[in-house]
CSV table of C-alpha atoms in Angstrom, one decimal:
chain,number,residue,atom,x,y,z
A,260,MET,CA,120.7,129.0,133.0
A,261,ARG,CA,118.3,126.3,132.3
A,262,THR,CA,116.5,127.3,129.1
A,263,VAL,CA,115.2,125.4,126.1
A,264,THR,CA,117.1,126.5,123.0
A,265,ASN,CA,117.0,125.3,119.4
A,266,LYS,CA,120.5,123.9,119.8
A,267,LEU,CA,119.5,121.8,122.8
A,268,VAL,CA,116.4,120.6,121.0
A,269,GLU,CA,118.6,119.3,118.2
A,270,LYS,CA,121.0,117.7,120.6
A,271,PHE,CA,118.0,116.0,122.2
A,272,ARG,CA,116.9,114.8,118.8
A,273,GLU,CA,120.4,113.2,118.2
A,274,TYR,CA,120.1,111.6,121.7
A,275,LEU,CA,116.7,110.0,120.8
A,276,TYR,CA,118.1,108.6,117.6
A,277,GLU,CA,121.1,107.2,119.5
A,278,GLU,CA,118.7,105.6,121.9
A,279,GLU,CA,117.2,103.9,118.8
A,280,LYS,CA,113.7,105.5,119.2
A,281,SER,CA,111.5,105.1,116.2
A,282,ASN,CA,111.1,108.1,113.8
A,283,ALA,CA,107.5,108.6,114.9
A,284,THR,CA,108.6,108.8,118.6
A,285,VAL,CA,111.5,111.2,117.8
A,286,SER,CA,109.1,113.5,115.8
A,287,LYS,CA,106.6,113.4,118.7
A,288,TYR,CA,109.0,114.1,121.4
A,289,ILE,CA,110.7,116.9,119.5
A,290,CYS,CA,107.3,118.5,118.8
A,291,ASP,CA,106.4,118.2,122.5
A,292,ILE,CA,109.6,119.9,123.7
A,293,LYS,CA,109.0,122.7,121.2
A,294,LYS,CA,105.6,123.1,122.9
A,295,LEU,CA,107.3,123.5,126.2
A,296,LYS,CA,109.9,125.9,124.7
A,297,GLU,CA,107.0,128.0,123.4
A,298,TYR,CA,105.3,128.1,126.8
A,299,ALA,CA,108.5,129.0,128.6
A,300,ASN,CA,109.1,131.9,126.2
A,301,GLY,CA,112.8,132.1,127.0
A,302,HIS,CA,112.3,132.1,130.8
A,303,GLU,CA,114.6,129.8,132.9
A,304,LEU,CA,113.0,126.4,133.7
A,305,ASP,CA,112.3,125.7,137.3
A,306,LYS,CA,109.8,123.4,139.1
A,307,LYS,CA,107.3,126.2,139.5
A,308,LEU,CA,107.3,126.9,135.7
A,309,ILE,CA,106.9,123.2,134.9
A,310,VAL,CA,104.0,122.9,137.3
A,311,SER,CA,102.3,125.8,135.8
A,312,TYR,CA,102.9,124.3,132.3
A,313,LYS,CA,101.1,121.1,133.5
A,314,GLU,CA,98.2,123.2,134.9
A,315,TYR,CA,98.1,125.1,131.6
A,316,LEU,CA,97.7,121.9,129.6
A,317,GLN,CA,95.0,120.6,132.0
A,318,ASN,CA,92.9,123.8,132.2
A,319,LYS,CA,93.5,125.8,129.0
A,320,GLY,CA,95.2,123.5,126.5
A,321,CYS,CA,91.9,121.6,125.7
A,322,TYR,CA,93.9,118.3,125.8
A,323,LYS,CA,92.7,115.0,127.1
A,324,SER,CA,94.6,113.4,130.0
A,325,GLY,CA,96.4,110.9,127.8
A,326,SER,CA,97.7,113.6,125.5
A,327,ILE,CA,98.8,115.7,128.5
A,328,ASN,CA,100.7,112.7,129.9
A,329,SER,CA,102.4,112.2,126.6
A,330,PHE,CA,103.7,115.8,126.7
A,331,LEU,CA,104.9,115.3,130.3
A,332,VAL,CA,106.7,112.0,129.4
A,333,ALA,CA,108.6,113.8,126.6
A,334,ALA,CA,109.4,116.7,129.0
A,335,ASN,CA,110.8,114.2,131.6
A,336,CYS,CA,112.9,112.4,129.0
A,337,PHE,CA,114.4,115.8,128.0
A,338,PHE,CA,115.1,116.6,131.6
A,339,GLN,CA,116.8,113.3,132.1
A,340,PHE,CA,118.9,113.9,129.0
A,341,MET,CA,119.9,117.3,130.4
A,342,GLY,CA,120.5,116.0,133.9
A,343,TRP,CA,117.8,118.3,135.3
A,344,ASN,CA,116.1,115.5,137.2
A,345,ASP,CA,114.7,117.9,139.8
A,346,LEU,CA,112.4,119.2,137.1
A,347,LYS,CA,110.7,115.9,136.5
A,348,ILE,CA,107.0,116.1,137.0
A,349,LYS,CA,104.3,113.5,137.8
A,350,THR,CA,101.9,112.4,135.1
A,351,ILE,CA,98.1,112.5,135.7
A,352,LYS,CA,96.7,109.2,137.1
A,353,VAL,CA,94.1,108.0,134.7
A,354,GLN,CA,91.8,105.0,135.6
A,355,LYS,CA,91.6,102.5,132.8
A,356,LYS,CA,88.4,102.6,130.8
A,357,ALA,CA,86.1,99.6,131.1
A,358,PHE,CA,84.8,100.1,127.5
A,359,MET,CA,85.4,102.0,124.3
A,360,PRO,CA,83.0,104.4,122.5
A,361,ASN,CA,80.6,102.7,120.1
A,362,ASN,CA,81.5,105.2,117.3
A,363,MET,CA,85.2,104.0,117.4
A,364,ASP,CA,84.5,100.3,117.0
A,365,LEU,CA,85.1,99.1,113.5
A,366,SER,CA,83.3,95.8,112.8
A,367,LYS,CA,84.5,93.0,110.5
A,368,ALA,CA,81.5,93.7,108.3
A,369,GLU,CA,82.4,97.4,108.0
A,370,TYR,CA,86.0,96.4,107.3
A,371,LYS,CA,84.9,94.2,104.4
A,372,LYS,CA,82.8,97.1,103.1
A,373,LEU,CA,85.9,99.2,103.0
A,374,VAL,CA,87.8,96.6,101.1
A,375,ALA,CA,85.0,96.2,98.6
A,376,ALA,CA,84.7,99.9,98.1
A,377,ALA,CA,88.4,100.2,97.3
A,378,GLU,CA,88.2,97.3,94.8
A,379,LYS,CA,85.2,98.8,93.2
A,380,SER,CA,86.9,102.2,92.8
A,381,GLY,CA,89.9,100.4,91.2
A,382,LYS,CA,92.2,101.2,94.2
A,383,ILE,CA,93.7,97.7,94.2
A,384,GLN,CA,96.8,98.7,96.3
A,385,LEU,CA,94.6,100.3,99.0
A,386,ALA,CA,92.4,97.2,99.1
A,387,MET,CA,95.5,94.9,99.5
A,388,LEU,CA,97.1,97.2,102.0
A,389,ILE,CA,94.0,97.3,104.2
A,390,GLN,CA,93.7,93.5,104.1
A,391,THR,CA,97.4,93.2,105.0
A,392,LEU,CA,97.2,95.5,108.0
A,393,CYS,CA,94.1,93.9,109.3
A,394,ALA,CA,95.0,90.2,108.6
A,395,ILE,CA,98.4,90.4,110.3
A,396,GLY,CA,97.8,93.2,112.9
A,397,LEU,CA,100.6,95.4,111.7
A,398,ARG,CA,101.3,99.0,112.6
A,399,VAL,CA,101.4,101.2,109.5
A,400,SER,CA,105.2,101.9,110.1
A,401,GLU,CA,105.8,98.1,109.9
A,402,LEU,CA,104.4,97.8,106.3
A,403,ALA,CA,107.9,98.3,105.1
A,404,PHE,CA,108.8,94.8,106.3
A,405,ILE,CA,106.2,93.2,103.9
A,406,THR,CA,108.7,92.4,101.2
A,407,VAL,CA,108.6,90.1,98.2
A,408,LYS,CA,111.0,87.8,100.1
A,409,SER,CA,108.7,87.7,103.2
A,410,VAL,CA,105.6,87.1,101.2
A,411,ASN,CA,107.3,84.1,99.4
A,412,GLU,CA,108.4,82.7,102.7
A,413,GLY,CA,105.1,83.2,104.4
A,414,THR,CA,106.6,85.0,107.5
A,415,VAL,CA,107.5,88.6,108.3
A,416,ASN,CA,110.4,89.6,110.5
A,417,VAL,CA,109.4,92.9,112.1
A,418,TYR,CA,111.9,95.2,113.9
A,419,CYS,CA,110.2,97.9,115.9
A,420,LYS,CA,110.8,99.7,119.2
A,421,GLY,CA,114.1,97.8,119.8
A,422,LYS,CA,112.3,94.4,119.5
A,423,GLU,CA,112.2,91.8,116.7
A,424,ARG,CA,109.2,89.5,116.3
A,425,GLN,CA,108.2,87.1,113.6
A,426,ILE,CA,104.6,87.0,112.2
A,427,LEU,CA,103.0,84.4,110.0
A,428,ILE,CA,101.2,85.6,106.9
A,429,PRO,CA,97.8,83.8,106.6
A,430,LYS,CA,97.7,81.5,103.6
A,431,ALA,CA,94.8,83.3,101.9
A,432,LEU,CA,96.6,86.6,102.2
A,433,GLN,CA,99.8,85.1,101.0
A,434,ILE,CA,98.1,83.8,97.8
A,435,LYS,CA,96.5,87.3,97.2
A,436,LEU,CA,99.8,89.1,97.8
A,437,LEU,CA,101.7,86.8,95.5
A,438,TYR,CA,99.2,87.5,92.7
A,439,TYR,CA,99.4,91.2,93.5
A,440,ILE,CA,103.2,91.1,93.4
A,441,HIS,CA,103.2,89.2,90.1
A,442,LYS,CA,100.6,91.5,88.4
A,443,ASN,CA,102.7,94.5,89.4
A,444,GLY,CA,105.9,93.0,88.2
A,445,THR,CA,107.6,93.5,91.5
A,446,LYS,CA,110.8,91.4,91.6
A,447,ASN,CA,112.1,92.3,95.1
A,448,GLY,CA,112.0,94.8,97.9
A,449,VAL,CA,109.0,96.5,99.7
A,450,VAL,CA,105.6,95.4,98.3
A,451,PHE,CA,103.6,98.6,99.1
A,452,CYS,CA,105.4,101.7,97.6
A,453,THR,CA,104.5,105.1,96.2
A,454,ARG,CA,105.0,105.8,92.5
A,455,SER,CA,108.4,107.2,93.4
A,456,GLY,CA,109.4,103.8,94.9
A,457,LYS,CA,109.3,104.9,98.6
A,458,PRO,CA,107.4,102.9,101.2
A,459,ILE,CA,103.9,104.3,101.6
A,460,ASN,CA,103.4,106.4,104.7
A,461,ARG,CA,100.7,106.8,107.4
A,462,SER,CA,99.3,110.1,106.0
A,463,ASN,CA,98.8,108.7,102.5
A,464,ILE,CA,96.9,105.6,103.9
A,465,TRP,CA,94.8,107.6,106.3
A,466,ARG,CA,93.7,110.1,103.6
A,467,GLU,CA,92.9,107.2,101.1
A,468,MET,CA,90.9,105.2,103.7
A,469,LYS,CA,88.8,108.3,104.6
A,470,SER,CA,87.9,108.7,101.0
A,471,LEU,CA,86.3,105.2,101.0
A,472,CYS,CA,83.8,106.0,103.8
A,473,LYS,CA,81.0,107.5,101.9
A,474,GLU,CA,80.9,104.8,99.3
A,475,ALA,CA,81.4,102.0,101.8
A,476,GLY,CA,78.7,103.5,104.1
A,477,VAL,CA,81.1,103.5,107.1
A,478,GLU,CA,81.3,106.3,109.7
A,479,GLN,CA,84.6,108.3,109.3
A,480,GLU,CA,85.3,108.2,113.0
A,481,LYS,CA,85.9,104.5,112.7
A,482,VAL,CA,88.2,104.6,109.7
A,483,PHE,CA,91.9,105.0,110.3
A,484,PRO,CA,94.8,102.6,109.8
A,485,HIS,CA,95.4,101.8,113.5
A,486,ASN,CA,91.8,100.7,114.0
A,487,LEU,CA,92.6,97.8,111.6
A,488,ARG,CA,95.1,96.7,114.2
A,489,HIS,CA,92.5,96.9,116.9
A,490,LEU,CA,90.0,94.8,114.7
A,491,PHE,CA,92.7,92.1,114.3
A,492,ALA,CA,93.4,92.0,118.1
A,493,LYS,CA,89.8,91.7,119.0
A,494,THR,CA,89.1,89.0,116.4
A,495,PHE,CA,92.2,87.1,117.5
A,496,TYR,CA,91.4,87.3,121.1
A,497,ASN,CA,87.8,86.2,120.6
A,498,THR,CA,89.1,83.2,118.7
A,499,CYS,CA,91.8,81.9,121.2
A,500,LYS,CA,91.3,83.9,124.4
A,501,ASP,CA,95.1,84.0,124.8
A,502,ILE,CA,96.1,87.6,125.7
A,503,ALA,CA,99.8,86.7,126.2
A,504,LYS,CA,100.1,85.2,122.7
A,505,LEU,CA,98.2,88.3,121.3
A,506,ALA,CA,100.8,90.6,123.1
A,507,ASP,CA,103.6,88.7,121.5
A,508,ILE,CA,102.0,89.1,118.0
A,509,LEU,CA,101.3,92.8,118.4
A,510,GLY,CA,104.8,93.4,119.8
A,511,HIS,CA,103.7,94.7,123.1
A,512,SER,CA,106.1,94.6,126.1
A,513,SER,CA,103.1,94.8,128.6
A,514,ILE,CA,99.8,93.0,128.6
A,515,GLU,CA,98.3,96.2,130.0
A,516,THR,CA,98.9,97.7,126.5
A,517,THR,CA,97.2,94.8,124.9
A,518,ARG,CA,94.1,95.1,127.1
A,519,VAL,CA,93.3,98.4,125.4
A,520,TYR,CA,93.1,96.6,122.1
A,521,ILE,CA,90.5,94.0,123.2
A,522,MET,CA,88.2,96.4,125.1
A,523,THR,CA,84.5,95.9,124.5
A,524,THR,CA,82.1,98.7,123.4
A,525,SER,CA,79.7,100.5,125.7
A,526,LYS,CA,76.8,98.6,124.2
A,527,GLU,CA,78.4,95.2,125.0
A,528,TYR,CA,79.3,96.5,128.5
A,529,GLN,CA,75.7,97.7,129.0
A,530,LYS,CA,74.4,94.3,127.8
A,531,HIS,CA,76.6,92.4,130.4
A,532,MET,CA,75.5,94.8,133.2
A,533,ASP,CA,71.7,94.3,132.3
A,534,GLU,CA,72.1,90.5,132.2
A,535,MET,CA,73.3,90.5,135.8
A,536,ASP,CA,69.6,91.3,136.8
A,537,PHE,CA,70.3,92.7,140.2
A,538,VAL,CA,67.4,95.2,140.3
A,539,VAL,CA,64.2,93.8,141.9
A,540,GLY,CA,60.6,94.6,141.0
A,541,THR,CA,60.9,95.8,137.4
């Protein structure tokens, strides 16, 4: 009988770790499989049930297409693990967006306001952390690779999603990080840690960044750690126009993924459309 049990979910978790999936990916997939388990409610899985699950996500789950596809990808991975390949289901075809919402576009001026607000509030670690994420284009999960040794050498070796890449630390950032390390008396190991000595995590950074918004005068919707990576990507691309090099720096296997990071806003898109001047007689 093909049902999702707690025992199978844990075996799937072990399989994901053996496949060297990141901790974030493992947590996401397990959460998604538990969602499928809850929907099935002990019933045997067949194609009809899986199709109804997809329809439920589309019509009653209040999820966007991208989120629904992520649930289905996790389900398909689980089916492959179990050898239930006949249960695999197609994801929703989504046309790539031509522009991003204006309220999600963090500008360089707003970024600098966030850094200034953090420094003014005495949150020196947060100010340095924001600058490090944005100046190098790191994922939050990659902050653990910023070590005393890497700062001294001026390069960071990042291991993520089964790939290794080397990133240069800008000279100005290196100088600030060296001063920050010296002031904190950090001799070795990870630069950004909690008081208990553990590498700082995504939730801590997200919460602290949100607390800066009011003082900095920046809309909360724009302020989250991953948007700093987007700002780095847009600024780098506007400087050199080399999307292949940007993909290497960001650690993307596909340039299609990188395209999302350099998407223009709807205002910029509208400006380009208006400048084409195809309408006669206005």
